[in-house]
CSV table of C-alpha atoms in Angstrom, one decimal:
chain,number,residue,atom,x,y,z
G,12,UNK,CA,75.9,144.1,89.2
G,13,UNK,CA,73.0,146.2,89.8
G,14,UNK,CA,69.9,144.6,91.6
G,15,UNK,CA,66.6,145.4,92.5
G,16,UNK,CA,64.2,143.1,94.1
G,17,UNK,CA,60.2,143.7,95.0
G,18,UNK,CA,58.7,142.1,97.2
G,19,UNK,CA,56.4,140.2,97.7
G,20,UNK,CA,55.3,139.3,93.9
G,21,UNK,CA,52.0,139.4,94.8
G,22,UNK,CA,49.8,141.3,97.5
G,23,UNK,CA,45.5,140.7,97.8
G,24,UNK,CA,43.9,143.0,100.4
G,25,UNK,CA,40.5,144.5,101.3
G,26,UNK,CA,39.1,147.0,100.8
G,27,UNK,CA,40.5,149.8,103.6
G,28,UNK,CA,43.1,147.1,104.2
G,29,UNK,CA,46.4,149.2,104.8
G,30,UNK,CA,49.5,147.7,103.6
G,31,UNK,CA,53.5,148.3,102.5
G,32,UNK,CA,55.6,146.9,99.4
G,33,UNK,CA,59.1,146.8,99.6
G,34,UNK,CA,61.8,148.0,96.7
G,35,UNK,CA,65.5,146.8,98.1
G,36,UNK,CA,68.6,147.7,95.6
G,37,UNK,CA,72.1,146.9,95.7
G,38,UNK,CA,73.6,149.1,93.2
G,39,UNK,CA,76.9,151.5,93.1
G,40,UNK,CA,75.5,154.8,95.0
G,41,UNK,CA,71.7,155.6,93.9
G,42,UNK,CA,71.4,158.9,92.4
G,43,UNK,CA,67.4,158.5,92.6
G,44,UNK,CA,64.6,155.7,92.8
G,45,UNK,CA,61.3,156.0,90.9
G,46,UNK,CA,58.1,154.3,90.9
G,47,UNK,CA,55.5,153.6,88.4
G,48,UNK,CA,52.5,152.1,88.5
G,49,UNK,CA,51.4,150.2,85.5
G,50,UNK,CA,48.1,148.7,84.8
G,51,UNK,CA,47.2,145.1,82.6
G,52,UNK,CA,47.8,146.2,78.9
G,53,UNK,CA,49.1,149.9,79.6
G,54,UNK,CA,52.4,151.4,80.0
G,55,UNK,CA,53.9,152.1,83.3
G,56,UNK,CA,52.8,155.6,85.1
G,57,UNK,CA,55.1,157.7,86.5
G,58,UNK,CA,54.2,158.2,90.7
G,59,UNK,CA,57.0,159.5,92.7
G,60,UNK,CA,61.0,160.4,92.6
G,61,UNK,CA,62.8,159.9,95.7
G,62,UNK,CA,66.4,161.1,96.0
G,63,UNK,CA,67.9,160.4,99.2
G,64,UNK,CA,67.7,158.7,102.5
G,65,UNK,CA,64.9,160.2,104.6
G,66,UNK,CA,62.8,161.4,101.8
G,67,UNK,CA,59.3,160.9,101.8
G,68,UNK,CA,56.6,162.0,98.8
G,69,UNK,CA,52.8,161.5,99.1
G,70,UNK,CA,49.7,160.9,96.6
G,71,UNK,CA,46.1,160.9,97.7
G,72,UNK,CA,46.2,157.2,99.6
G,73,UNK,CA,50.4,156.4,98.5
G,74,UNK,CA,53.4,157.5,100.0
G,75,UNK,CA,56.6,156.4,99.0
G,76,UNK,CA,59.6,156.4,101.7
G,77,UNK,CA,63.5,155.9,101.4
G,78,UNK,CA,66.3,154.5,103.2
G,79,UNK,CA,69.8,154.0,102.3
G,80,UNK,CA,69.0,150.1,101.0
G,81,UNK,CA,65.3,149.8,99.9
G,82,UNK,CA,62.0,151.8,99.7
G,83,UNK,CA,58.6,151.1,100.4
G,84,UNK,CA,55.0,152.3,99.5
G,85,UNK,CA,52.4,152.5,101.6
G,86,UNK,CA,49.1,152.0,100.6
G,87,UNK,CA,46.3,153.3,103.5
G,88,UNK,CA,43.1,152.2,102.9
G,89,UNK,CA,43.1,151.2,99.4
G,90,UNK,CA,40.5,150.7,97.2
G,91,UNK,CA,40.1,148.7,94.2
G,92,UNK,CA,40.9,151.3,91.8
G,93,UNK,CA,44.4,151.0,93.4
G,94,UNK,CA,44.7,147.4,91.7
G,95,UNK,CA,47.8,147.4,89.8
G,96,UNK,CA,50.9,146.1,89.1
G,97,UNK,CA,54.0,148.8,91.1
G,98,UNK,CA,56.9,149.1,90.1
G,99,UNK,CA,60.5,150.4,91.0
G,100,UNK,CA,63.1,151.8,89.2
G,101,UNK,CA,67.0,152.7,90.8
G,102,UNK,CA,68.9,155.0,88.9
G,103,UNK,CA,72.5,154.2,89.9
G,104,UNK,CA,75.9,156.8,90.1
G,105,UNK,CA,76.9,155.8,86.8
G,106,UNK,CA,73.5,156.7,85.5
G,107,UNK,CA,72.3,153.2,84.7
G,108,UNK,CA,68.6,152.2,85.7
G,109,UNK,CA,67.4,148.8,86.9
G,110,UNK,CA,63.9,147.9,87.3
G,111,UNK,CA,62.3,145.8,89.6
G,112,UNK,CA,60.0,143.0,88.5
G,113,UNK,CA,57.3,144.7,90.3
G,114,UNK,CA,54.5,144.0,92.8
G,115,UNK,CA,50.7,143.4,91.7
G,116,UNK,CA,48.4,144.7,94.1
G,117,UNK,CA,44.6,143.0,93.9
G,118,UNK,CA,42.2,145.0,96.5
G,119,UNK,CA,38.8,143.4,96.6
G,120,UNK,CA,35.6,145.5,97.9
U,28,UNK,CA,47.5,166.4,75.2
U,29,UNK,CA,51.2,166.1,75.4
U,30,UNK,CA,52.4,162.4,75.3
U,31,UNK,CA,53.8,159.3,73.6
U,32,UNK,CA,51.9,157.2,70.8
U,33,UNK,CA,52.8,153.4,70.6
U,34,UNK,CA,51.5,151.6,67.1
U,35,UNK,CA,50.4,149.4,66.5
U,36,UNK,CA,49.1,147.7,70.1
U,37,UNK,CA,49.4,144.6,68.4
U,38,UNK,CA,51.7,143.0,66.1
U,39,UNK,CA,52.1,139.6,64.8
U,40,UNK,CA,55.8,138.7,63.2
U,41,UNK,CA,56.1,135.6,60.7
U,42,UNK,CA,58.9,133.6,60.7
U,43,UNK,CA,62.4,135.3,59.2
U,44,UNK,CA,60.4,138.6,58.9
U,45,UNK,CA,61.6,142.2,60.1
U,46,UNK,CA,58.6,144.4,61.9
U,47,UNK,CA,59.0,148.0,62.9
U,48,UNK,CA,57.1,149.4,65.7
U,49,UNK,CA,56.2,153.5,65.8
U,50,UNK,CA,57.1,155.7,68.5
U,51,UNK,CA,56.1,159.5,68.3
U,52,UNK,CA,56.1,161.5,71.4
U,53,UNK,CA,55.3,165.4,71.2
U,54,UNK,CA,56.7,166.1,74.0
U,55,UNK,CA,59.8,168.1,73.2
U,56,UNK,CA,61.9,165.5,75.0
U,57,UNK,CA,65.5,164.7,74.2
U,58,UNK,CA,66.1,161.1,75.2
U,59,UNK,CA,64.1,158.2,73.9
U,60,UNK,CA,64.0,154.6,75.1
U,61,UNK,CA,63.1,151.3,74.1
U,62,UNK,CA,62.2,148.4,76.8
U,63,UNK,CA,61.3,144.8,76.6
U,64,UNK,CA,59.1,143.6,79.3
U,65,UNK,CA,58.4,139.7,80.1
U,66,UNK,CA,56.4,138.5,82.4
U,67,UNK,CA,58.0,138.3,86.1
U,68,UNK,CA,61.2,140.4,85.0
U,69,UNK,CA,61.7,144.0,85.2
U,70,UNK,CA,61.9,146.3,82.1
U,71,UNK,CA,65.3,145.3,80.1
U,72,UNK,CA,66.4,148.4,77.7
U,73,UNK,CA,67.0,147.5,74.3
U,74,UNK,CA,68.3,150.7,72.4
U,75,UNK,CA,68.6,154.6,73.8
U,76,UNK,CA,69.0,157.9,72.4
U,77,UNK,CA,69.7,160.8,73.9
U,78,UNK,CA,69.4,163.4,70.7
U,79,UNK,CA,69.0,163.2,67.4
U,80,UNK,CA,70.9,161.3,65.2
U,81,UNK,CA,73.0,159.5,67.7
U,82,UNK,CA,71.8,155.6,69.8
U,83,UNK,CA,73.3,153.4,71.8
U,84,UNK,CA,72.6,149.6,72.6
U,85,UNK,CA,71.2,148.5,76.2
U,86,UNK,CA,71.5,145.6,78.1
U,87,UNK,CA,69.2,143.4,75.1
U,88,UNK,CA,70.2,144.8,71.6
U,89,UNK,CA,70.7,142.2,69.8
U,90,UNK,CA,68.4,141.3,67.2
U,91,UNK,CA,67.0,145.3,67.4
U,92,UNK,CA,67.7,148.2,65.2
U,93,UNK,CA,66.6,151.7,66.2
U,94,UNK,CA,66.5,155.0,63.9
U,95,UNK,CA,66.6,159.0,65.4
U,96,UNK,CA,66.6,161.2,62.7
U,97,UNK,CA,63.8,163.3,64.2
U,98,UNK,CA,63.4,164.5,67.6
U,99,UNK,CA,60.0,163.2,67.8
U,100,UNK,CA,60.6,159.5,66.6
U,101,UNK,CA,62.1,156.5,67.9
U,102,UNK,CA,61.1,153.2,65.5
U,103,UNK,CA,62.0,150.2,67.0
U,104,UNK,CA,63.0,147.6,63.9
U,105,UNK,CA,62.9,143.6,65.2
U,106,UNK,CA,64.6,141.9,63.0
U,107,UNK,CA,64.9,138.2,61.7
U,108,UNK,CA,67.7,137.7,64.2
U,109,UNK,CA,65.7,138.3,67.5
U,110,UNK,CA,64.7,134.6,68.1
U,111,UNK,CA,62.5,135.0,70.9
U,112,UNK,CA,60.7,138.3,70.3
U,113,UNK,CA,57.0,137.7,71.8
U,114,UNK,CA,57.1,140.4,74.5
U,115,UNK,CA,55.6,143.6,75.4
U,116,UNK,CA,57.7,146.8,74.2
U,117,UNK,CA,57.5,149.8,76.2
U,118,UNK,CA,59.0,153.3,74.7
U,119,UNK,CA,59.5,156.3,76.7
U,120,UNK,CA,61.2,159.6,76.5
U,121,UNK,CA,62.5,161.8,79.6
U,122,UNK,CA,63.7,165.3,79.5
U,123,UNK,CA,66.2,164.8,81.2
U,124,UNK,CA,69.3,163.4,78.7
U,125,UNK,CA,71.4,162.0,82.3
U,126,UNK,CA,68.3,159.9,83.2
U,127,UNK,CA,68.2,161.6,86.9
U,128,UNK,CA,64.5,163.0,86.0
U,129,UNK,CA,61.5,160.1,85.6
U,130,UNK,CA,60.5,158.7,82.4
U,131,UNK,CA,57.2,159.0,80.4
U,132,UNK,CA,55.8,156.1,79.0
U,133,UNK,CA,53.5,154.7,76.2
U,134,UNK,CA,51.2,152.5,75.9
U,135,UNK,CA,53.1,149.9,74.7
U,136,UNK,CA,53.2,147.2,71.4
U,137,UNK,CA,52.7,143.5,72.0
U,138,UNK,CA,54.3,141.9,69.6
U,139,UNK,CA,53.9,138.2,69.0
U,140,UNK,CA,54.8,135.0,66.2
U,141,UNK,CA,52.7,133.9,63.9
């Protein structure tokens, strides 16, 4: 069965406070891995498609990287506007796609 | 602006009552999608479609009924048969009919019992 699992649940920084979440999958050969961020009340926003190991996309403070078992995003020097909830979504070989539970990211000024 | 329209953002269900929640997007996108989300689990799909006319059930169906009989539209019915349906529902759409291109969200119905 396919599984993804973010860690950690939870994540409070400061303000400029660098840090990395973590997306591992165990599914039957990923065909891509997505990530979203959503905020309280809203629907998930679409951030960045990865498709293979090695890959890296960035956005303004994000960048999302890829390895053959998990992903990560790195968040340099966030700021509070970058409070959310981020979540990851595997899209296996047989085209089915499993979402994590996500991480929620707090950043206090 | 291009996009997807959720309504209503809230909905309150009595007991052994049917609700239908709205899903319009004008987006020109072939596959639709309907998610369940709980709190501390990721996004379970109830129903798909992937062009008009034709559904399939996810990984949650039961208790859910789903129409496509226009490109643009994807109503979500829960029936009296979902016995736990408090939850956020999340639509989207994706151009892309093999799911291998990102999908678009809404803003989502919460839906809760009376």
């Amino acid at each position: 069965e396919d599984q993804v699992t973010q860690s950690p649940e939870a994540l409070r920084l400061q303000e400029g406070e660098s840090s990395s979440l973590n997306c591992s999958y165990t599914v039957s050969g990923l065909r891509g891995l997505f990530w979203y961020r959503q905020d309280p009340g809203k629907g998930p926003e679409f951030l960045f498609t990865l498709y293979s190991a090695g890959e890296e996309k960035e956005k303004e403070r994000l960048k999302a990287t890829l390895t053959k078992k998990e992903s990560f995003l790195h968040i340099t020097a966030p700021k509070p506007e970058d409070s959310a909830t981020y979540l990851c979504a595997v899209l296996s070989n047989d085209y089915k796609l499993s979402f994590g539970a996500g991480t929620t990211v707090t950043v206090r000024a | 602006d291009g996009g997807i329209t959720q309504s209503p953002k809230y909905l309150f269900r009595k007991e052994g009552q049917n609700v239908t929640l709205s899903c319009e997007q004008n987006l020109n996108h072939d596959a639709m999608y309907w998610y369940r989300q709980d709190p501390g689990q990721g996004l379970r799909l109830i129903y798909y479609s992937q062009i008009v006319n034709d559904f399939q059930k996810g990984d949650i169906a039961e208790g859910y009924s789903v129409s496509r009989e226009k490109k643009e539209s994807f109503p979500l019915t829960v029936t009296s048969a979902q016995k736990n349906p408090t939850a956020f529902y999340l639509c989207a759409s994706s151009i892309s009919r093999r799911g291998n291109q990102p999908q678009h969200f809404g803003d989502g119905t919460r839906l809760s019992i009376l």
